mmCIF file of C-alpha atoms in Angstrom:
data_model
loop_
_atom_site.group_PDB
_atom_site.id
_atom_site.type_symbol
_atom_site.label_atom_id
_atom_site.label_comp_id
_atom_site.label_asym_id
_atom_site.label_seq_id
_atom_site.Cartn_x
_atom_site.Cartn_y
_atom_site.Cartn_z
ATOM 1 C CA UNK A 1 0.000 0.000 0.000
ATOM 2 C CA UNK A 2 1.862 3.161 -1.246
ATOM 3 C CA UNK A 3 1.734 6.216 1.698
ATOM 4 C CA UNK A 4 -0.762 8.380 0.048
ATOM 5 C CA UNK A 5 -3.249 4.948 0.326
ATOM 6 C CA UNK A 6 -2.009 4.911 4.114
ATOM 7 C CA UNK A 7 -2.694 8.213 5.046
ATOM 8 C CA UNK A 8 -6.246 8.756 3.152
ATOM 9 C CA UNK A 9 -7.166 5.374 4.871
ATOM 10 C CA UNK A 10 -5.795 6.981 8.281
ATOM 11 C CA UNK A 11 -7.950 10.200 7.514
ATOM 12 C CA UNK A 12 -10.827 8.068 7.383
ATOM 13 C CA UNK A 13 -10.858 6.365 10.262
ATOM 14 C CA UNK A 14 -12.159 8.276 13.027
ATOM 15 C CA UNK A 15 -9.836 7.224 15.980
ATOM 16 C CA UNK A 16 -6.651 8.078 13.566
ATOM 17 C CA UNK A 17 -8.139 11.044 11.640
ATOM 18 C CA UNK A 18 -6.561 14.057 13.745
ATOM 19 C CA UNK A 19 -3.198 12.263 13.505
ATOM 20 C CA UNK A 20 -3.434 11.845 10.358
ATOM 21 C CA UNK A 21 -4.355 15.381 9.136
ATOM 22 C CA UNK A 22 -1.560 16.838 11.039
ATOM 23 C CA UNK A 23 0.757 14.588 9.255
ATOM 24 C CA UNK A 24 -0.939 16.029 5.764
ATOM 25 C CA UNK A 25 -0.585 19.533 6.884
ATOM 26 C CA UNK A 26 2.931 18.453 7.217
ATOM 27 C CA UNK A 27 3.059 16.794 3.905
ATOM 28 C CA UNK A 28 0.590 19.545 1.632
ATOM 29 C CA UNK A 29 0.311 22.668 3.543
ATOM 30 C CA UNK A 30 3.597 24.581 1.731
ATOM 31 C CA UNK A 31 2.801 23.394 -1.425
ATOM 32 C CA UNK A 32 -1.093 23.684 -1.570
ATOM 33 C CA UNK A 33 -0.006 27.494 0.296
ATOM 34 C CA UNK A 34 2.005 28.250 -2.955
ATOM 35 C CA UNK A 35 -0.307 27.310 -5.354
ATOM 36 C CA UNK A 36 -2.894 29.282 -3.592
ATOM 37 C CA UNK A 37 -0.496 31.946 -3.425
ATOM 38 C CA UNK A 38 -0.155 32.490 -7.547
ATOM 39 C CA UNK A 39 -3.918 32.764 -7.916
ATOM 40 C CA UNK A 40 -5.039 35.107 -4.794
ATOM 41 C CA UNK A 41 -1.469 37.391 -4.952
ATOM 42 C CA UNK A 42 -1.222 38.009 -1.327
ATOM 43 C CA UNK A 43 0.264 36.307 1.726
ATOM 44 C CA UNK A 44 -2.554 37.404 4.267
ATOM 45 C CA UNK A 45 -5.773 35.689 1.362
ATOM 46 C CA UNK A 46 -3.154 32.726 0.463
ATOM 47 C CA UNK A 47 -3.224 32.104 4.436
ATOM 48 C CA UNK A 48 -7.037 32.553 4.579
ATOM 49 C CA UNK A 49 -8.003 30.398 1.618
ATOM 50 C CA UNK A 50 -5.084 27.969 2.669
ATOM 51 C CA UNK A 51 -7.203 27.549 6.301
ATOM 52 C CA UNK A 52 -10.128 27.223 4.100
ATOM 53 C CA UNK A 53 -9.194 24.560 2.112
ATOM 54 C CA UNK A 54 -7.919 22.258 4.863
ATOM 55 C CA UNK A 55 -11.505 22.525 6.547
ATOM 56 C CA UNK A 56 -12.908 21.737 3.657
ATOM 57 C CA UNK A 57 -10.264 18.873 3.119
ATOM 58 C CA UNK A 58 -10.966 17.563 6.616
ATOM 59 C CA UNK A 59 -14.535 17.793 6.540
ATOM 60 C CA UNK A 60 -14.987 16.069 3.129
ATOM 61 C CA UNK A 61 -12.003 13.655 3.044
ATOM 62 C CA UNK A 62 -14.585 10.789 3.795
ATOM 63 C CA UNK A 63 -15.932 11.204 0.536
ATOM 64 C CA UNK A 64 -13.256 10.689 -1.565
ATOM 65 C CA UNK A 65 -13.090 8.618 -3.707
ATOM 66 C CA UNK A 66 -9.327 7.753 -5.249
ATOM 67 C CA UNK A 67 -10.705 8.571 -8.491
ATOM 68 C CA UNK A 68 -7.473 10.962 -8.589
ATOM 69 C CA UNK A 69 -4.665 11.020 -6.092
ATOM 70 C CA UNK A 70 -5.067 12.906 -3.277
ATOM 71 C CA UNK A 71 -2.734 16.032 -4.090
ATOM 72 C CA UNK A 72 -4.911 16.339 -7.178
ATOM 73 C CA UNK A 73 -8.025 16.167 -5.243
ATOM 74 C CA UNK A 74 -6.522 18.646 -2.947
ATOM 75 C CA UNK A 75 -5.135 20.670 -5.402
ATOM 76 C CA UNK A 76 -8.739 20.822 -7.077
ATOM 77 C CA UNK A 77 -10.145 21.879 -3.555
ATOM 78 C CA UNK A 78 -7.509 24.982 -3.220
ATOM 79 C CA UNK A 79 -8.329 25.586 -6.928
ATOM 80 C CA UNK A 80 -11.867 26.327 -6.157
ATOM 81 C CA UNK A 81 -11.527 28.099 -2.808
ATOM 82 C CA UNK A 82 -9.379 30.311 -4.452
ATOM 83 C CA UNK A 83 -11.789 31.126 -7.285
ATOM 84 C CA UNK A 84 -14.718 31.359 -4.520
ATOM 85 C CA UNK A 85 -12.794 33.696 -3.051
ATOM 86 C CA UNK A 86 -11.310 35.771 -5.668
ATOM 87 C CA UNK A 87 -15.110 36.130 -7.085
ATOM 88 C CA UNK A 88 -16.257 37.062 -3.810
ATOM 89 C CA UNK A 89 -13.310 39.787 -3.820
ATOM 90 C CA UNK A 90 -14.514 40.681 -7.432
ATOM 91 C CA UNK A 91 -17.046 43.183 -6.056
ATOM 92 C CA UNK A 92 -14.267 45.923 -5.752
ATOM 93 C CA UNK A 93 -15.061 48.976 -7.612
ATOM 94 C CA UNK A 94 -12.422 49.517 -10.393
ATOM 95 C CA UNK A 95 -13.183 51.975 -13.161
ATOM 96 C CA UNK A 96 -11.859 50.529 -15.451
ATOM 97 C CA UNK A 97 -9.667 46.693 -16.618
ATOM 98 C CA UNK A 98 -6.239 48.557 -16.753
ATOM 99 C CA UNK A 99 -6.796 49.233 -12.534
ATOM 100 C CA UNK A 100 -7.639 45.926 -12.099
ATOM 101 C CA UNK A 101 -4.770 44.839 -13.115
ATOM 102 C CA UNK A 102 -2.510 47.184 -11.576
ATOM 103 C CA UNK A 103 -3.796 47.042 -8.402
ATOM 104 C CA UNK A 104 -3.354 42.857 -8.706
ATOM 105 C CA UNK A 105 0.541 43.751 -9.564
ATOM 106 C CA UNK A 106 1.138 46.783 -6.999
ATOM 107 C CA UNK A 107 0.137 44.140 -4.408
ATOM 108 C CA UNK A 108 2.519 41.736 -5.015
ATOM 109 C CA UNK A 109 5.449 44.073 -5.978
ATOM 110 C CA UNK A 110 4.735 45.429 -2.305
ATOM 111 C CA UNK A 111 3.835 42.457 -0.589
ATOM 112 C CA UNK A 112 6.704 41.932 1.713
ATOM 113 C CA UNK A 113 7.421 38.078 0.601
ATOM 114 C CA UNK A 114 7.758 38.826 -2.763
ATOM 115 C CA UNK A 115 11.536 39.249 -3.326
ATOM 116 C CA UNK A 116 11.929 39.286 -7.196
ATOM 117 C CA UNK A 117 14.394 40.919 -9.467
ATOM 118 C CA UNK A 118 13.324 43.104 -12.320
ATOM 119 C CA UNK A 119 13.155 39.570 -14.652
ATOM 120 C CA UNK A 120 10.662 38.247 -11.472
ATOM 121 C CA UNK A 121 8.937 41.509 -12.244
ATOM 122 C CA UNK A 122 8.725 41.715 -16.140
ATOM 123 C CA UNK A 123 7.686 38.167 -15.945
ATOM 124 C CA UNK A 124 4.622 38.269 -13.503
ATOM 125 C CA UNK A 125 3.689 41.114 -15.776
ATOM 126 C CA UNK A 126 3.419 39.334 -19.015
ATOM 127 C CA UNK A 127 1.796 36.397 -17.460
ATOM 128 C CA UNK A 128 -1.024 38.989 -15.634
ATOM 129 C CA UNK A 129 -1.554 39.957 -19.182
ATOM 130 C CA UNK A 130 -2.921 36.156 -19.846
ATOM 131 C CA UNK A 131 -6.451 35.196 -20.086
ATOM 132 C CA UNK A 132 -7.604 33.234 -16.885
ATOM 133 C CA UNK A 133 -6.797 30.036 -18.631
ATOM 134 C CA UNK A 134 -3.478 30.556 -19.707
ATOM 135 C CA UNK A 135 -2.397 32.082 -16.092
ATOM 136 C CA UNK A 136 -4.012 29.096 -14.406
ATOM 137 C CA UNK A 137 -2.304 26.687 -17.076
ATOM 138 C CA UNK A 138 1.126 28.234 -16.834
ATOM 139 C CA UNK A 139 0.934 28.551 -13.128
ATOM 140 C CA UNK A 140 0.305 24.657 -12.353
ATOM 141 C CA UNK A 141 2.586 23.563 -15.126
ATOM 142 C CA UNK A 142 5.451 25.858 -14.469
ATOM 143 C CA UNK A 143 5.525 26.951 -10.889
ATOM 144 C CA UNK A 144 3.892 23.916 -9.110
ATOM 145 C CA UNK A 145 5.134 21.497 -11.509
ATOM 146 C CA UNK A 146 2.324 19.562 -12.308
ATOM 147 C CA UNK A 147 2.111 17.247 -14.849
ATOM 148 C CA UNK A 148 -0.455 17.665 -17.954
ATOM 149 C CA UNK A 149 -2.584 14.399 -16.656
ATOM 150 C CA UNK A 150 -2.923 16.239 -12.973
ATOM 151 C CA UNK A 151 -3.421 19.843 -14.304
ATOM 152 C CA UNK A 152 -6.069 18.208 -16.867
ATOM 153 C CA UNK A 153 -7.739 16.214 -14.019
ATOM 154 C CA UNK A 154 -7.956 19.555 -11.937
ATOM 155 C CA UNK A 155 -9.055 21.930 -14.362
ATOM 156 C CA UNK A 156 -11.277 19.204 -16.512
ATOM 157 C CA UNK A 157 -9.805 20.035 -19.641
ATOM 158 C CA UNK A 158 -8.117 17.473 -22.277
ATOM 159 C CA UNK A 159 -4.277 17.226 -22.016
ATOM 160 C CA UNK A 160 -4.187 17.923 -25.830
ATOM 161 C CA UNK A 161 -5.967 21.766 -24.984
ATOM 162 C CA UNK A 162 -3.643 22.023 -22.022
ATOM 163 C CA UNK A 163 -0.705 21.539 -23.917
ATOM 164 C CA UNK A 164 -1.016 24.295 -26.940
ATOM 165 C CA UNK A 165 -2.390 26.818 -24.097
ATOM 166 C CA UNK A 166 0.701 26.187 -21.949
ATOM 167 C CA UNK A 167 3.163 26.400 -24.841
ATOM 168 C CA UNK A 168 1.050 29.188 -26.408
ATOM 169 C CA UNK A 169 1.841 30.911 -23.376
ATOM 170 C CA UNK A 170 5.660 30.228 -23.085
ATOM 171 C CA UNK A 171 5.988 31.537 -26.756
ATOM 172 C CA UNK A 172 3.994 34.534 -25.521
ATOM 173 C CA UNK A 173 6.920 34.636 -22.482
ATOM 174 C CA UNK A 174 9.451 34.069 -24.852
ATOM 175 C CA UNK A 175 9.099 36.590 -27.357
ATOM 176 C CA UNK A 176 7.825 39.725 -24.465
ATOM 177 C CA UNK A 177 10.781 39.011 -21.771
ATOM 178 C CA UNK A 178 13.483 40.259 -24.564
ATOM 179 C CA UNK A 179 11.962 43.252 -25.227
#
């Protein structure tokens, strides 16, 4: 039995459960924090939908159902805590698309964890200038690492679409980061 079958078999036994979900937040918590991090910008909402998506982990974890592995099913949990939350957060007044997106990048220039160079910089700009797909693509491919079967798993999308919009995107990269 491999250690991800342990420990989902530990979280669902009621005796072992609380055991067992401290040694996933040892196992997930940076990781599922990082990826969080990409889609909500800031430290302070990564930490909130982070604590979000572990109750939700904890209170569902009975029903699941190994149809993925767990960091996928996890990952798909963070995934849509963040997009509850970042549509909740939508309701900002902006007057206009270009302040949207400004604000976004202001925030994590001056966010006090984000220790980029002028490359770090140039490139979070290009890739805020993605459509939602593309940024959510490029962020689980490049910066989490995920393979094309997980990130199509998470995002319900054929690996074959996931593909051209990742490498659409790293052309995109490619050609902007010279200029």
């Amino acid at each position: 039995m491999s250690k991800e079958a342990e420990l989902v078999e530990k979280l669902q036994n009621l005796a072992l459960k609380d055991i067992a979900f401290s040694e996933l937040l040892d196992v997930y918590q940076e990781r599922l924090y990082w990826h969080i991090r990409k889609i909500v910008q800031t430290h302070e909402n990564a930490d909130d939908v982070l604590q979000n998506t572990f109750i939700r982990v904890y209170k569902s974890i009975n029903n699941f159902q190994e149809k993925s592995s767990l960091h996928t099913w996890m990952y798909r949990i963070a995934y849509n805590e963040s997009m509850r939350f970042l549509e909740k957060n939508k309701k900002k007044s902006y007057d206009n698309i270009d302040d949207v997106k400004s604000s976004k990048l202001e925030v994590l220039f001056e966010d006090e964890y984000f220790n980029g160079d002028e490359i770090q910089k140039k490139l979070h700009k290009i890739i805020d200038s993605f459509t939602e797909k593309q940024k959510r693509v490029f962020h689980l491919k490049y910066f989490d690492d995920l393979s094309f079967r997980q990130i199509s798993e998470l995002l319900e999308v054929s690996e074959s679409t996931l593909k051209s919009t990742y490498y659409t995107a790293v052309k995109i990269i490619e050609k902007k980061i010279l200029e």
